[in-house]
XYZ file of C-alpha atoms in Angstrom:
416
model
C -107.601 -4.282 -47.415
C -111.126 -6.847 -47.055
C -111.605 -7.678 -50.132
C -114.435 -6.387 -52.481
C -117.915 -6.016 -51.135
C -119.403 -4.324 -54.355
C -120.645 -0.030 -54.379
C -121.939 1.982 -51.574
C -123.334 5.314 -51.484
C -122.580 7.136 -48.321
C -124.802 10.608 -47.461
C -121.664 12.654 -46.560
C -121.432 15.899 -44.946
C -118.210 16.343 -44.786
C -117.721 16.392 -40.663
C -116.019 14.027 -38.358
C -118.472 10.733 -38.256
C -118.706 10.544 -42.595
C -115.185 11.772 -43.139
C -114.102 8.598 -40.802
C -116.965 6.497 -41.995
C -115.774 6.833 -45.635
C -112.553 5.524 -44.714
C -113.513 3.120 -42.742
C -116.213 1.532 -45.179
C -113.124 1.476 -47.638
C -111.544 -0.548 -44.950
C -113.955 -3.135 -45.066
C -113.815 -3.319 -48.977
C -116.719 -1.086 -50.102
C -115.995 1.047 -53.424
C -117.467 4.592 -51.642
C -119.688 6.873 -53.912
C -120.094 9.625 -51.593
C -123.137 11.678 -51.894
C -123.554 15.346 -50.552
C -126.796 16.990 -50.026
C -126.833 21.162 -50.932
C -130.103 21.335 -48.611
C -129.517 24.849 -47.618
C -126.485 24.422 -45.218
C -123.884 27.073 -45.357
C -121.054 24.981 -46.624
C -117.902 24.969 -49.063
C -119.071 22.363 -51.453
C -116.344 22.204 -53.597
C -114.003 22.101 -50.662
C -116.203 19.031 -49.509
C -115.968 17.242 -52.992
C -112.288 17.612 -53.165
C -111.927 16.153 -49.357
C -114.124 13.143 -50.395
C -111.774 12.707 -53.148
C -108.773 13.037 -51.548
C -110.511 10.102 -48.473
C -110.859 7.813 -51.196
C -114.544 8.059 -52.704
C -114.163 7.151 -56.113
C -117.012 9.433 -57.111
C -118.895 12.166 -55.502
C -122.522 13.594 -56.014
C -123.286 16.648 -55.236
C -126.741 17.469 -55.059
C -128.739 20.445 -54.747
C -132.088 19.682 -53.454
C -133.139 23.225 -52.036
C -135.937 23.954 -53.803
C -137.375 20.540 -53.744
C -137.125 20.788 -50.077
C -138.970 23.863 -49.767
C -141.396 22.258 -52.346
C -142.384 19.286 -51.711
C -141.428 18.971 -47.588
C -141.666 22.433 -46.285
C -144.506 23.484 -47.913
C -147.063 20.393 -47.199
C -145.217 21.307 -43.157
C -146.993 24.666 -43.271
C -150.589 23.604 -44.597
C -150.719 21.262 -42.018
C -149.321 23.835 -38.496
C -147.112 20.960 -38.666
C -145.594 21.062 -34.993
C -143.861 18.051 -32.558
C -145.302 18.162 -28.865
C -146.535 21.813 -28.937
C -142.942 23.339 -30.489
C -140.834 21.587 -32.458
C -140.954 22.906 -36.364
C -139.541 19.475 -37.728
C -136.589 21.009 -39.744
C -134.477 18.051 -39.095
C -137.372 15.636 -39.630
C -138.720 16.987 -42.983
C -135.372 17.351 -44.391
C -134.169 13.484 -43.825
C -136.826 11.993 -46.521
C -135.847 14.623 -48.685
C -131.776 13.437 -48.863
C -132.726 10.056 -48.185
C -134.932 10.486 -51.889
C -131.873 11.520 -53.687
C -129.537 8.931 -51.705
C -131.672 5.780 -53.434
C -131.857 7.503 -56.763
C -128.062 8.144 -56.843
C -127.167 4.302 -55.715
C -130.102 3.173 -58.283
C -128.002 4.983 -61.039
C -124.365 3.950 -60.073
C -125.632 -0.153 -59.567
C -125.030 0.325 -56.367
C -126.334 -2.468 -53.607
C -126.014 -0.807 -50.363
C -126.461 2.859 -48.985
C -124.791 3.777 -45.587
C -125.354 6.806 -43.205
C -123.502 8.524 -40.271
C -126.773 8.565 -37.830
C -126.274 7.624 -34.616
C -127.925 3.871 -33.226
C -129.601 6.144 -30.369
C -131.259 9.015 -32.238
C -134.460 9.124 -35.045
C -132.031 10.111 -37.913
C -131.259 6.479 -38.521
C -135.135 5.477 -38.575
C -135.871 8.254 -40.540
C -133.614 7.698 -43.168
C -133.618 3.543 -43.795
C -137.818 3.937 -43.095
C -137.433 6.354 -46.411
C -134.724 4.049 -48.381
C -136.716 0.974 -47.486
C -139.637 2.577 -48.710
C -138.024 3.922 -51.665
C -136.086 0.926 -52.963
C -137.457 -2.127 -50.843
C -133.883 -4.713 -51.608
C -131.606 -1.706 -51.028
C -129.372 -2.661 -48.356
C -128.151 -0.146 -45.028
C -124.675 -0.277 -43.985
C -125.104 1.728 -40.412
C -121.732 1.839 -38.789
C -122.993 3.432 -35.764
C -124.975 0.470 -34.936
C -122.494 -2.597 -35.810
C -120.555 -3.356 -32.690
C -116.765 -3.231 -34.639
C -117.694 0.158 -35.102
C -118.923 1.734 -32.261
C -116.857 -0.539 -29.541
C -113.954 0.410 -31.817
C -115.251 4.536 -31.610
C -116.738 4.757 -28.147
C -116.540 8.439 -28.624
C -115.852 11.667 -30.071
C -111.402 10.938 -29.201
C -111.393 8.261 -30.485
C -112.616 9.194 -34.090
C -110.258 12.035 -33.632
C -107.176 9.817 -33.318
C -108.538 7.927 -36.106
C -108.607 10.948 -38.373
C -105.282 11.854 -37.414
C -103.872 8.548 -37.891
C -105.526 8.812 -41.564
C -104.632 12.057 -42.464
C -108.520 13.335 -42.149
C -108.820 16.949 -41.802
C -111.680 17.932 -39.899
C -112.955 21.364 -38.725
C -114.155 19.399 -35.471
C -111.861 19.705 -31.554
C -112.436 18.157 -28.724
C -113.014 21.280 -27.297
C -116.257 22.264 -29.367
C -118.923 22.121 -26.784
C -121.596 20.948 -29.059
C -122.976 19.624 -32.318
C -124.962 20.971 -35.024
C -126.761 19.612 -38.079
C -127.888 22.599 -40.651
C -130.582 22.564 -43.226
C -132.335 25.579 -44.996
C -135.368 25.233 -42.516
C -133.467 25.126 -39.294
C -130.268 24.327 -37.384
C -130.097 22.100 -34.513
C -127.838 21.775 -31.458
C -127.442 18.701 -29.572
C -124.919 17.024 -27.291
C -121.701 17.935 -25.578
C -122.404 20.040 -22.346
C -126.129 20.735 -23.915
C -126.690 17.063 -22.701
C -127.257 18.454 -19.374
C -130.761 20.322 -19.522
C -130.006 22.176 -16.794
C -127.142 23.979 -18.950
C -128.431 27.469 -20.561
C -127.191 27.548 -24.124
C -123.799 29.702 -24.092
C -123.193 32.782 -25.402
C -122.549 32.060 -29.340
C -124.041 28.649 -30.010
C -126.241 30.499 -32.315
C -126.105 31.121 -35.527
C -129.276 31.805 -37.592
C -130.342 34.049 -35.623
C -129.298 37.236 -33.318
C -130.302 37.906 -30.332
C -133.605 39.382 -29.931
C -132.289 41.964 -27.568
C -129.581 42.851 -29.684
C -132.208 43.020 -32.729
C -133.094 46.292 -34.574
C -135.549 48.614 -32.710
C -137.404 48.766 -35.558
C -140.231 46.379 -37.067
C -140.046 45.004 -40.224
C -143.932 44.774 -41.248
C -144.201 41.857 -44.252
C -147.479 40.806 -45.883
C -147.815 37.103 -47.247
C -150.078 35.989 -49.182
C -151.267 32.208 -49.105
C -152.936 30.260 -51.942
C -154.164 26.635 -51.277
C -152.357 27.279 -47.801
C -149.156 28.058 -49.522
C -147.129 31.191 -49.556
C -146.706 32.069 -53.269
C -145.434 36.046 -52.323
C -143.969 38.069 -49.441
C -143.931 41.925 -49.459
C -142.213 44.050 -46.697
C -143.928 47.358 -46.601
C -141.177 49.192 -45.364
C -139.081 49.184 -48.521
C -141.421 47.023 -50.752
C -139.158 44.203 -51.588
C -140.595 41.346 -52.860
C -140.145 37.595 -53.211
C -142.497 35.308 -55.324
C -140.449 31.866 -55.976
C -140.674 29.323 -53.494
C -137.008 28.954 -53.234
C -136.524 32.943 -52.839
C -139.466 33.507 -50.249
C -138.169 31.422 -47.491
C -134.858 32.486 -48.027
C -135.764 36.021 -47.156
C -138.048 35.222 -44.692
C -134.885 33.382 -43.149
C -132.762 36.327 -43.496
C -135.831 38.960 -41.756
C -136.562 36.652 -39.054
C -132.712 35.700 -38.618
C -132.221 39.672 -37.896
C -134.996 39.979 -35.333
C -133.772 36.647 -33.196
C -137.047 35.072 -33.993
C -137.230 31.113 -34.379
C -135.236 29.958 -31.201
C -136.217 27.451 -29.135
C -134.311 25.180 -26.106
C -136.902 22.138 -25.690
C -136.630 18.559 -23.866
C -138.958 15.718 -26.338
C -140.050 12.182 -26.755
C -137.548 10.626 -29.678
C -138.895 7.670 -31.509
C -136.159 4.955 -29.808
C -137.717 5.576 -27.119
C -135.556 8.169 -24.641
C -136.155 11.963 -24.058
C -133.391 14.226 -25.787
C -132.613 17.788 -25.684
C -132.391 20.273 -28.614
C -132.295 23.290 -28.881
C -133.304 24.866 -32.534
C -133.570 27.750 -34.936
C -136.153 27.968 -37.344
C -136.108 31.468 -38.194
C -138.482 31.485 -41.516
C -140.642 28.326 -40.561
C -141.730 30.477 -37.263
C -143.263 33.086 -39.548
C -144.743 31.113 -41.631
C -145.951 29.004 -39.430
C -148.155 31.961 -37.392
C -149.074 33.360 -40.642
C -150.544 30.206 -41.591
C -152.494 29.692 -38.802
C -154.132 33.103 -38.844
C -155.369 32.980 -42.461
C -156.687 29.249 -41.891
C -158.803 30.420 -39.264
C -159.977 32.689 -40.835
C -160.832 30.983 -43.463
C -161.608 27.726 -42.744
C -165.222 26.078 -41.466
C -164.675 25.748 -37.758
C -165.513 21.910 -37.927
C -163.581 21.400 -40.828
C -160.644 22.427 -39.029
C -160.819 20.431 -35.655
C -160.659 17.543 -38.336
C -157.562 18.947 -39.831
C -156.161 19.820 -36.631
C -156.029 16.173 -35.613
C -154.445 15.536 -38.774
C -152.105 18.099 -38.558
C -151.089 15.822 -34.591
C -151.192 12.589 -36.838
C -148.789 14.190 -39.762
C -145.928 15.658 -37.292
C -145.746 12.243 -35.761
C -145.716 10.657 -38.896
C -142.888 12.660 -40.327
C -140.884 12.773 -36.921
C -140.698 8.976 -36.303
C -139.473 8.823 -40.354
C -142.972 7.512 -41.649
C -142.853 10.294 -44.428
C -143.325 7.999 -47.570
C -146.116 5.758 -45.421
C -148.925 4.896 -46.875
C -150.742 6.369 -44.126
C -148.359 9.899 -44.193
C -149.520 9.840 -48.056
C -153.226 9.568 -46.983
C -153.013 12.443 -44.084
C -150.658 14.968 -46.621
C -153.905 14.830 -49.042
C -156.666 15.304 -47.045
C -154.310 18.066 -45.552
C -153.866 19.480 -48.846
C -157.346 19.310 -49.364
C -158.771 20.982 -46.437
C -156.332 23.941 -47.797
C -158.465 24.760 -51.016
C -159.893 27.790 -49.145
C -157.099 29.125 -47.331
C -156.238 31.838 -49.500
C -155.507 35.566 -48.745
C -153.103 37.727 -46.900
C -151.778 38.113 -43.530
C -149.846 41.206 -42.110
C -147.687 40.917 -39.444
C -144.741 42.485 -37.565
C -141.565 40.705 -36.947
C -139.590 42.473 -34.033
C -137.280 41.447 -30.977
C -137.980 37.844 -31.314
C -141.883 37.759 -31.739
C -143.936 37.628 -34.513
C -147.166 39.652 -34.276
C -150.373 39.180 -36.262
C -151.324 42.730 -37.231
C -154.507 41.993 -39.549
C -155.639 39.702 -42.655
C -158.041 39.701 -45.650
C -159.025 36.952 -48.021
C -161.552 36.620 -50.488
C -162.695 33.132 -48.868
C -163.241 34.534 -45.572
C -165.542 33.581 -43.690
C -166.043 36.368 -41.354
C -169.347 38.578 -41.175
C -168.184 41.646 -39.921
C -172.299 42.709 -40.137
C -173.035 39.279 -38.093
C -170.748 39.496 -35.614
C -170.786 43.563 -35.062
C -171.964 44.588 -31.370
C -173.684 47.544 -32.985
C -176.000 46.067 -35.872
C -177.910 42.788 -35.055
C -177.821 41.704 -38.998
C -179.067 38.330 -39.773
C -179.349 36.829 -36.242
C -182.531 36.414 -33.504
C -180.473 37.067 -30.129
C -184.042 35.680 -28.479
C -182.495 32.306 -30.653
C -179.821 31.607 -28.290
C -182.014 30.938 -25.291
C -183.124 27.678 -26.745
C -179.303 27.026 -27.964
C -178.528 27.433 -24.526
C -181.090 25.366 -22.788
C -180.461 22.866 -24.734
C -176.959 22.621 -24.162
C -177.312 23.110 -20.560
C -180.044 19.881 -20.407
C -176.989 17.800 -20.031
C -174.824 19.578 -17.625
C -178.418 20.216 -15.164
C -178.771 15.995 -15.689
C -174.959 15.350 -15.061
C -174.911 17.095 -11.712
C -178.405 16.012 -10.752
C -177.285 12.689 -10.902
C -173.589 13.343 -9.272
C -175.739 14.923 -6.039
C -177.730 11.775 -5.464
C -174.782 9.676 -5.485
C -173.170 12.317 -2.869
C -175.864 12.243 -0.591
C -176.401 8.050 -0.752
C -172.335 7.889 -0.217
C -172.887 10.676 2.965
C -175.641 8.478 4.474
């Protein structure tokens, strides 16, 4: 045994890369406090305490930070239509500052120098997690196996951790033979890896799990109402058999479980990760696609129209932000306020039917609307000159008649 290198505190989950990298960081001389994250995952805590035991750690946290998640990450996600190159609902991405939060406090409290992780040295995990530990605790120290070379040229793959394991006596639910990998949070599962490498592949019958397949779903609706305050759900009623959920915590939950049951939230996407390479995921996010359409509706409809191409640019600036790990940034900080701001009059409620994998906007009110149903109406003129718009339009059109005035002299000089 190396000798002693002082206190880290691994994030452990409990799989094949921390079960290994607990062992291994005891190899090196490292007292192990492993830390484990309740973030919503379905998972056998106690099970996982008494494995990290039993590998050595000579203490274990277990934390649940659910609520917190849905708090103080999920929430600020869904003011802002928070959304990666047109699709991607950030699950992965939101939850990472959120453990990583936890992580510093926990090594802050045992005296503890150094933090270590099981992310990859190709993916964004790793980035987003020592951008938020950095930021959090600036002399905190990463231990990253996955990026020192007497790691990874000792584990050039998924075998070789598994003879590892077996030579150590590491139970782990992983094979070989499992096709894929997954990484679970409240918001969202992901699926990466394995033969989902190849884009080409479709995703095979039973990689998911949040959800059911939409043609499998019930035939029947289930019709919810959610109402927003400040751009926030604060209640969800489903008119069908008027159950209702007010807490944070509670709401998405449910909205997990309706949307789960009508195969909504799935999507099979190729994007842009920070390093630098194009990945492919494939994703769940059964509750965070409701709420993420039901958003959007009562914002328009509720928000100045010039006011919200502002925010919608913010809303590009904050998903980047958060994906490439920048959530504790100075900068992320500045966007999630004026964000939060613009959301002062998004408040009402929003009906809409979740069936066979869609989720369809069926009407909304709010007491900040700004919709003139007497203004807009094709039947009474109300407080508007149609004679008005001729000048609106002739002055708009001034530029377009000079554009291509100009554009047919150059045509003819260039035909001459």
């Amino acid at each position: 045994m190396a000798q002693s290198k002082g206190t880290v505190v691994l994030a452990y989950s409990g799989g094949l890369d921390t079960s290994c990298i607990l062992v291994w960081l005891k190899e090196q001389g490292y007292d192990v406090v492993a830390y484990l994250a309740n973030i919503g995952q379905k998972e056998d805590f106690e099970a996982a305490r008494k494995k990290a035991v039993a590998l050595g750690a000579k203490k274990v946290y277990i934390e649940d930070v659910s609520r917190e998640f849905v708090e103080k990450f999920i929430w600020p996600a869904v003011q802002a239509n928070a959304l990666y190159e047109d699709r991607y609902l950030l699950g992965t991405a939101l939850a990472r500052p959120c453990i990583a939060h936890k992580l510093v406090e926990i090594a802050q409290r045992e005296g503890a120098q150094y933090v270590a992780h099981g992310a990859t040295g190709k993916g964004n995990d790793q980035v987003r997690f020592e951008l938020s530990c950095y930021a959090l605790c600036p002399k905190i120290k990463v231990v990253a196996p996955w990026r020192l070379p007497e790691f990874y040229q000792r584990f050039p793959g998924r075998c070789e951790l598994m003879d590892y394991a077996k030579k150590h006596g590491i139970p782990v639910p992983v094979t070989p033979q499992t096709p894929w990998s997954m990484d679970e949070n409240l918001m969202h599962i992901s699926y990466e890896a394995g033969i989902l490498e190849n884009p080409k592949n479709q995703a095979p019958p039973g990689l998911y799990t949040k959800t059911c397949d939409p043609a499998n779903s019930p035939d029947t609706p289930d019709v919810l109402e959610i109402k927003f305050e400040r751009g926030v759900p604060v209640k969800v009623t489903n008119t069908g058999d008027g159950a209702t959920r007010s807490s944070a915590l509670e709401l998405f939950v449910y909205l997990n479980d309706i949307a789960g049951k009508h195969g909504v939230g799935r999507i099979d996407i190729v994007e842009n990760r920070f390093v630098g390479m194009k990945s492919r995921g494939i994703y769940e996010t059964p509750a965070g696609t409701i709420l993420y359409h039901a958003h959007l509706d009562i914002e328009a409809f509720t928000m100045d129209r010039e006011v919200r191409k502002i925010k919608q640019g913010l809303s590009l600036k904050f998903s980047e932000l958060v994906y490439n790990g920048f959530w504790h940034s100075p900068e992320c900080e500045f966007v999630r306020e004026c964000i939060g701001r613009s959301q002062e009059p998004v408040v009402g409620t929003v009906r809409l039917s979740v069936f066979k994998g869609q989720v369809y906007i069926l009407g909304r009110e709010s007491p900040r609307s700004l919709y003139n149903e007497e203004l807009v109406s094709m039947n009474v003129q109300g407080d508007y000159e149609p004679a008005d718009a001729t000048g609106f339009i002739n002055i708009n059109s001034l530029r377009l008649k000079e554009y291509h005035r100009l554009q047919s002299k150059v045509t003819v000089k260039q035909d001459e």
